[in-house]
């Protein structure tokens, strides 16, 4: 069973193959693609591969990417979840919001639900998040979540900031 997570304002539902067009539109949104995809417009085929991987993560590990919608009217806002990056030992916290959904606290609220899920349901002892170093908004979200700056290193030719939150904090 794929977990549906609820917050005071949001509903997080595992992304499925039926969400392909929605996810593709999110990935090519200028704000999302600038930092997540290094401004590359990814193809539908790439989104299909991500969805296949997401399905496997939920089947095997009970985590992956969730779509974020408002509870009141089901308005789609973006995605949040756990995903492997940079050959780390465990998945990292990840989110992306449509430009129209920024500056409302949705990223922080949705991420808190994922952190709780990662610690209480998935048994993670800690959680990492990384972002392009110049992405001030993502860095602020990590800090609001109580994550501590760990290091900055070059990943895929770009300066990348890493944050960490331990379960006991």
PDB file of C-alpha atoms in Angstrom:
ATOM      1  CA  UNK A   1       0.000   0.000   0.000  1.00  0.00           C
ATOM      2  CA  UNK A   2       1.375   3.400  -0.973  1.00  0.00           C
ATOM      3  CA  UNK A   3       1.130   5.888   1.871  1.00  0.00           C
ATOM      4  CA  UNK A   4      -0.944   9.054   1.575  1.00  0.00           C
ATOM      5  CA  UNK A   5       0.356  11.760   3.896  1.00  0.00           C
ATOM      6  CA  UNK A   6      -1.705  14.657   5.238  1.00  0.00           C
ATOM      7  CA  UNK A   7      -0.691  17.982   6.748  1.00  0.00           C
ATOM      8  CA  UNK A   8      -2.861  20.874   7.898  1.00  0.00           C
ATOM      9  CA  UNK A   9      -3.161  22.256   4.334  1.00  0.00           C
ATOM     10  CA  UNK A  10      -1.782  19.565   2.061  1.00  0.00           C
ATOM     11  CA  UNK A  11      -2.332  16.060   0.807  1.00  0.00           C
ATOM     12  CA  UNK A  12       0.673  14.058  -0.435  1.00  0.00           C
ATOM     13  CA  UNK A  13      -0.178  11.162  -2.745  1.00  0.00           C
ATOM     14  CA  UNK A  14       2.404   8.875  -4.354  1.00  0.00           C
ATOM     15  CA  UNK A  15       2.999   9.910  -7.949  1.00  0.00           C
ATOM     16  CA  UNK A  16       1.821   7.277 -10.418  1.00  0.00           C
ATOM     17  CA  UNK A  17       2.062   6.654 -14.152  1.00  0.00           C
ATOM     18  CA  UNK A  18      -1.232   8.525 -14.535  1.00  0.00           C
ATOM     19  CA  UNK A  19       0.627  11.669 -13.409  1.00  0.00           C
ATOM     20  CA  UNK A  20       3.124  11.615 -16.282  1.00  0.00           C
ATOM     21  CA  UNK A  21       1.967  14.812 -17.971  1.00  0.00           C
ATOM     22  CA  UNK A  22       1.627  16.633 -14.649  1.00  0.00           C
ATOM     23  CA  UNK A  23       5.150  15.627 -13.610  1.00  0.00           C
ATOM     24  CA  UNK A  24       6.584  16.536 -17.020  1.00  0.00           C
ATOM     25  CA  UNK A  25       4.981  19.990 -16.831  1.00  0.00           C
ATOM     26  CA  UNK A  26       6.471  20.412 -13.349  1.00  0.00           C
ATOM     27  CA  UNK A  27       9.936  19.343 -14.482  1.00  0.00           C
ATOM     28  CA  UNK A  28       9.904  21.823 -17.369  1.00  0.00           C
ATOM     29  CA  UNK A  29       8.567  24.692 -15.254  1.00  0.00           C
ATOM     30  CA  UNK A  30      11.338  27.342 -15.480  1.00  0.00           C
ATOM     31  CA  UNK A  31      11.886  27.524 -11.715  1.00  0.00           C
ATOM     32  CA  UNK A  32      12.027  23.751 -11.235  1.00  0.00           C
ATOM     33  CA  UNK A  33      14.171  22.971 -14.255  1.00  0.00           C
ATOM     34  CA  UNK A  34      16.692  25.727 -13.486  1.00  0.00           C
ATOM     35  CA  UNK A  35      17.939  23.981 -10.367  1.00  0.00           C
ATOM     36  CA  UNK A  36      16.723  20.390 -10.645  1.00  0.00           C
ATOM     37  CA  UNK A  37      17.586  19.803 -14.286  1.00  0.00           C
ATOM     38  CA  UNK A  38      20.294  22.462 -14.814  1.00  0.00           C
ATOM     39  CA  UNK A  39      17.852  24.276 -17.105  1.00  0.00           C
ATOM     40  CA  UNK A  40      17.529  21.292 -19.462  1.00  0.00           C
ATOM     41  CA  UNK A  41      14.044  20.533 -20.758  1.00  0.00           C
ATOM     42  CA  UNK A  42      13.686  16.822 -20.148  1.00  0.00           C
ATOM     43  CA  UNK A  43      11.725  14.536 -22.441  1.00  0.00           C
ATOM     44  CA  UNK A  44       8.552  12.563 -21.840  1.00  0.00           C
ATOM     45  CA  UNK A  45      10.703   9.414 -22.123  1.00  0.00           C
ATOM     46  CA  UNK A  46      12.875  10.606 -19.215  1.00  0.00           C
ATOM     47  CA  UNK A  47       9.741  11.224 -17.149  1.00  0.00           C
ATOM     48  CA  UNK A  48       8.527   7.697 -17.980  1.00  0.00           C
ATOM     49  CA  UNK A  49      11.821   6.292 -16.646  1.00  0.00           C
ATOM     50  CA  UNK A  50      11.490   8.338 -13.465  1.00  0.00           C
ATOM     51  CA  UNK A  51       7.940   7.063 -13.018  1.00  0.00           C
ATOM     52  CA  UNK A  52       9.070   3.464 -13.495  1.00  0.00           C
ATOM     53  CA  UNK A  53      11.785   3.965 -10.882  1.00  0.00           C
ATOM     54  CA  UNK A  54       9.305   5.679  -8.568  1.00  0.00           C
ATOM     55  CA  UNK A  55       6.916   2.743  -8.856  1.00  0.00           C
ATOM     56  CA  UNK A  56       9.756   0.360  -7.947  1.00  0.00           C
ATOM     57  CA  UNK A  57      10.823   2.477  -4.957  1.00  0.00           C
ATOM     58  CA  UNK A  58       7.281   2.482  -3.582  1.00  0.00           C
ATOM     59  CA  UNK A  59       6.866  -1.248  -4.243  1.00  0.00           C
ATOM     60  CA  UNK A  60      10.194  -2.206  -2.641  1.00  0.00           C
ATOM     61  CA  UNK A  61      10.846   0.522  -0.065  1.00  0.00           C
ATOM     62  CA  UNK A  62       7.496   2.331   0.446  1.00  0.00           C
ATOM     63  CA  UNK A  63       8.921   5.744  -0.433  1.00  0.00           C
ATOM     64  CA  UNK A  64       9.536   7.785  -3.573  1.00  0.00           C
ATOM     65  CA  UNK A  65       7.938  10.941  -4.937  1.00  0.00           C
ATOM     66  CA  UNK A  66       4.572  12.263  -3.787  1.00  0.00           C
ATOM     67  CA  UNK A  67       2.495  14.908  -5.553  1.00  0.00           C
ATOM     68  CA  UNK A  68       1.531  17.853  -3.387  1.00  0.00           C
ATOM     69  CA  UNK A  69      -2.064  19.079  -3.582  1.00  0.00           C
ATOM     70  CA  UNK A  70      -4.126  21.429  -1.450  1.00  0.00           C
ATOM     71  CA  UNK A  71      -6.573  19.536   0.743  1.00  0.00           C
ATOM     72  CA  UNK A  72      -9.348  22.058   0.207  1.00  0.00           C
ATOM     73  CA  UNK A  73      -9.610  21.958  -3.586  1.00  0.00           C
ATOM     74  CA  UNK A  74      -7.033  19.404  -4.816  1.00  0.00           C
ATOM     75  CA  UNK A  75      -4.986  22.121  -6.569  1.00  0.00           C
ATOM     76  CA  UNK A  76      -1.679  20.610  -7.698  1.00  0.00           C
ATOM     77  CA  UNK A  77       1.356  22.465  -6.288  1.00  0.00           C
ATOM     78  CA  UNK A  78       4.382  20.278  -7.048  1.00  0.00           C
ATOM     79  CA  UNK A  79       6.139  17.205  -5.684  1.00  0.00           C
ATOM     80  CA  UNK A  80       8.142  16.122  -2.656  1.00  0.00           C
ATOM     81  CA  UNK A  81       9.824  12.914  -1.636  1.00  0.00           C
ATOM     82  CA  UNK A  82      12.929  10.825  -1.266  1.00  0.00           C
ATOM     83  CA  UNK A  83      15.297  10.078  -4.144  1.00  0.00           C
ATOM     84  CA  UNK A  84      18.856   8.883  -4.680  1.00  0.00           C
ATOM     85  CA  UNK A  85      21.439  11.447  -5.819  1.00  0.00           C
ATOM     86  CA  UNK A  86      25.220  11.496  -6.153  1.00  0.00           C
ATOM     87  CA  UNK A  87      25.684   7.845  -5.173  1.00  0.00           C
ATOM     88  CA  UNK A  88      24.792   8.543  -1.539  1.00  0.00           C
ATOM     89  CA  UNK A  89      24.019   5.582   0.752  1.00  0.00           C
ATOM     90  CA  UNK A  90      20.384   6.552   1.176  1.00  0.00           C
ATOM     91  CA  UNK A  91      17.881   8.745  -0.610  1.00  0.00           C
ATOM     92  CA  UNK A  92      17.738  12.481  -0.048  1.00  0.00           C
ATOM     93  CA  UNK A  93      14.845  14.810   0.615  1.00  0.00           C
ATOM     94  CA  UNK A  94      13.701  16.423  -2.640  1.00  0.00           C
ATOM     95  CA  UNK A  95      10.966  18.836  -3.589  1.00  0.00           C
ATOM     96  CA  UNK A  96       9.900  21.007  -6.485  1.00  0.00           C
ATOM     97  CA  UNK A  97       7.076  23.521  -6.562  1.00  0.00           C
ATOM     98  CA  UNK A  98       5.425  25.207  -9.477  1.00  0.00           C
ATOM     99  CA  UNK A  99       6.358  28.866  -9.596  1.00  0.00           C
ATOM    100  CA  UNK A 100       2.769  29.790  -8.690  1.00  0.00           C
ATOM    101  CA  UNK A 101       3.044  27.786  -5.439  1.00  0.00           C
ATOM    102  CA  UNK A 102       6.209  29.345  -4.014  1.00  0.00           C
ATOM    103  CA  UNK A 103       6.498  31.620  -0.977  1.00  0.00           C
ATOM    104  CA  UNK A 104       3.484  30.042   0.752  1.00  0.00           C
ATOM    105  CA  UNK A 105       5.328  27.615   3.044  1.00  0.00           C
ATOM    106  CA  UNK A 106       4.249  24.568   1.035  1.00  0.00           C
ATOM    107  CA  UNK A 107       7.786  23.224   0.539  1.00  0.00           C
ATOM    108  CA  UNK A 108       8.491  23.354   4.264  1.00  0.00           C
ATOM    109  CA  UNK A 109       5.122  21.851   5.214  1.00  0.00           C
ATOM    110  CA  UNK A 110       5.352  19.008   2.688  1.00  0.00           C
ATOM    111  CA  UNK A 111       9.000  18.338   3.565  1.00  0.00           C
ATOM    112  CA  UNK A 112       8.161  18.073   7.264  1.00  0.00           C
ATOM    113  CA  UNK A 113       5.652  15.342   6.424  1.00  0.00           C
ATOM    114  CA  UNK A 114       8.312  13.473   4.449  1.00  0.00           C
ATOM    115  CA  UNK A 115      10.845  13.841   7.275  1.00  0.00           C
ATOM    116  CA  UNK A 116       8.348  12.434   9.766  1.00  0.00           C
ATOM    117  CA  UNK A 117       7.577   9.573   7.397  1.00  0.00           C
ATOM    118  CA  UNK A 118      11.283   8.870   6.755  1.00  0.00           C
ATOM    119  CA  UNK A 119      12.075   8.704  10.475  1.00  0.00           C
ATOM    120  CA  UNK A 120       8.935   7.066  11.861  1.00  0.00           C
ATOM    121  CA  UNK A 121       7.842   4.750   9.037  1.00  0.00           C
ATOM    122  CA  UNK A 122      10.900   4.111   6.860  1.00  0.00           C
ATOM    123  CA  UNK A 123      13.338   3.909   9.770  1.00  0.00           C
ATOM    124  CA  UNK A 124      15.927   6.375   8.501  1.00  0.00           C
ATOM    125  CA  UNK A 125      18.427   7.392  11.202  1.00  0.00           C
ATOM    126  CA  UNK A 126      19.156  10.658   9.372  1.00  0.00           C
ATOM    127  CA  UNK A 127      18.202  12.485   6.230  1.00  0.00           C
ATOM    128  CA  UNK A 128      20.218  14.498   3.728  1.00  0.00           C
ATOM    129  CA  UNK A 129      19.109  17.228   1.378  1.00  0.00           C
ATOM    130  CA  UNK A 130      21.226  18.893  -1.259  1.00  0.00           C
ATOM    131  CA  UNK A 131      20.708  21.826  -3.552  1.00  0.00           C
ATOM    132  CA  UNK A 132      22.644  23.989  -5.935  1.00  0.00           C
ATOM    133  CA  UNK A 133      24.592  26.329  -3.666  1.00  0.00           C
ATOM    134  CA  UNK A 134      23.180  29.498  -5.283  1.00  0.00           C
ATOM    135  CA  UNK A 135      19.583  28.325  -4.693  1.00  0.00           C
ATOM    136  CA  UNK A 136      18.875  30.497  -1.652  1.00  0.00           C
ATOM    137  CA  UNK A 137      15.208  29.465  -1.347  1.00  0.00           C
ATOM    138  CA  UNK A 138      16.047  25.761  -1.068  1.00  0.00           C
ATOM    139  CA  UNK A 139      18.767  26.479   1.461  1.00  0.00           C
ATOM    140  CA  UNK A 140      16.269  28.453   3.563  1.00  0.00           C
ATOM    141  CA  UNK A 141      13.804  25.548   3.469  1.00  0.00           C
ATOM    142  CA  UNK A 142      16.500  23.153   4.714  1.00  0.00           C
ATOM    143  CA  UNK A 143      17.341  25.542   7.539  1.00  0.00           C
ATOM    144  CA  UNK A 144      13.649  26.008   8.472  1.00  0.00           C
ATOM    145  CA  UNK A 145      13.407  22.219   8.685  1.00  0.00           C
ATOM    146  CA  UNK A 146      16.180  22.214  11.267  1.00  0.00           C
ATOM    147  CA  UNK A 147      18.708  20.678   8.913  1.00  0.00           C
ATOM    148  CA  UNK A 148      22.337  21.537   9.564  1.00  0.00           C
ATOM    149  CA  UNK A 149      24.728  22.599   6.835  1.00  0.00           C
ATOM    150  CA  UNK A 150      27.289  19.806   6.364  1.00  0.00           C
ATOM    151  CA  UNK A 151      29.437  20.766   3.407  1.00  0.00           C
ATOM    152  CA  UNK A 152      29.654  22.276  -0.009  1.00  0.00           C
ATOM    153  CA  UNK A 153      31.171  20.197  -2.760  1.00  0.00           C
ATOM    154  CA  UNK A 154      31.161  20.072  -6.523  1.00  0.00           C
ATOM    155  CA  UNK A 155      28.649  17.628  -7.994  1.00  0.00           C
ATOM    156  CA  UNK A 156      28.164  17.338 -11.752  1.00  0.00           C
ATOM    157  CA  UNK A 157      30.337  20.414 -12.169  1.00  0.00           C
ATOM    158  CA  UNK A 158      28.224  22.623  -9.895  1.00  0.00           C
ATOM    159  CA  UNK A 159      28.715  23.837  -6.327  1.00  0.00           C
ATOM    160  CA  UNK A 160      26.257  21.871  -4.211  1.00  0.00           C
ATOM    161  CA  UNK A 161      25.284  22.487  -0.589  1.00  0.00           C
ATOM    162  CA  UNK A 162      24.494  19.497   1.643  1.00  0.00           C
ATOM    163  CA  UNK A 163      22.308  19.575   4.749  1.00  0.00           C
ATOM    164  CA  UNK A 164      21.594  16.852   7.304  1.00  0.00           C
ATOM    165  CA  UNK A 165      18.988  16.156   9.952  1.00  0.00           C
ATOM    166  CA  UNK A 166      19.414  13.345  12.474  1.00  0.00           C
ATOM    167  CA  UNK A 167      16.362  11.524  13.804  1.00  0.00           C
ATOM    168  CA  UNK A 168      17.230  12.415  17.378  1.00  0.00           C
ATOM    169  CA  UNK A 169      17.268  16.177  16.689  1.00  0.00           C
TER     170      UNK A 169
END
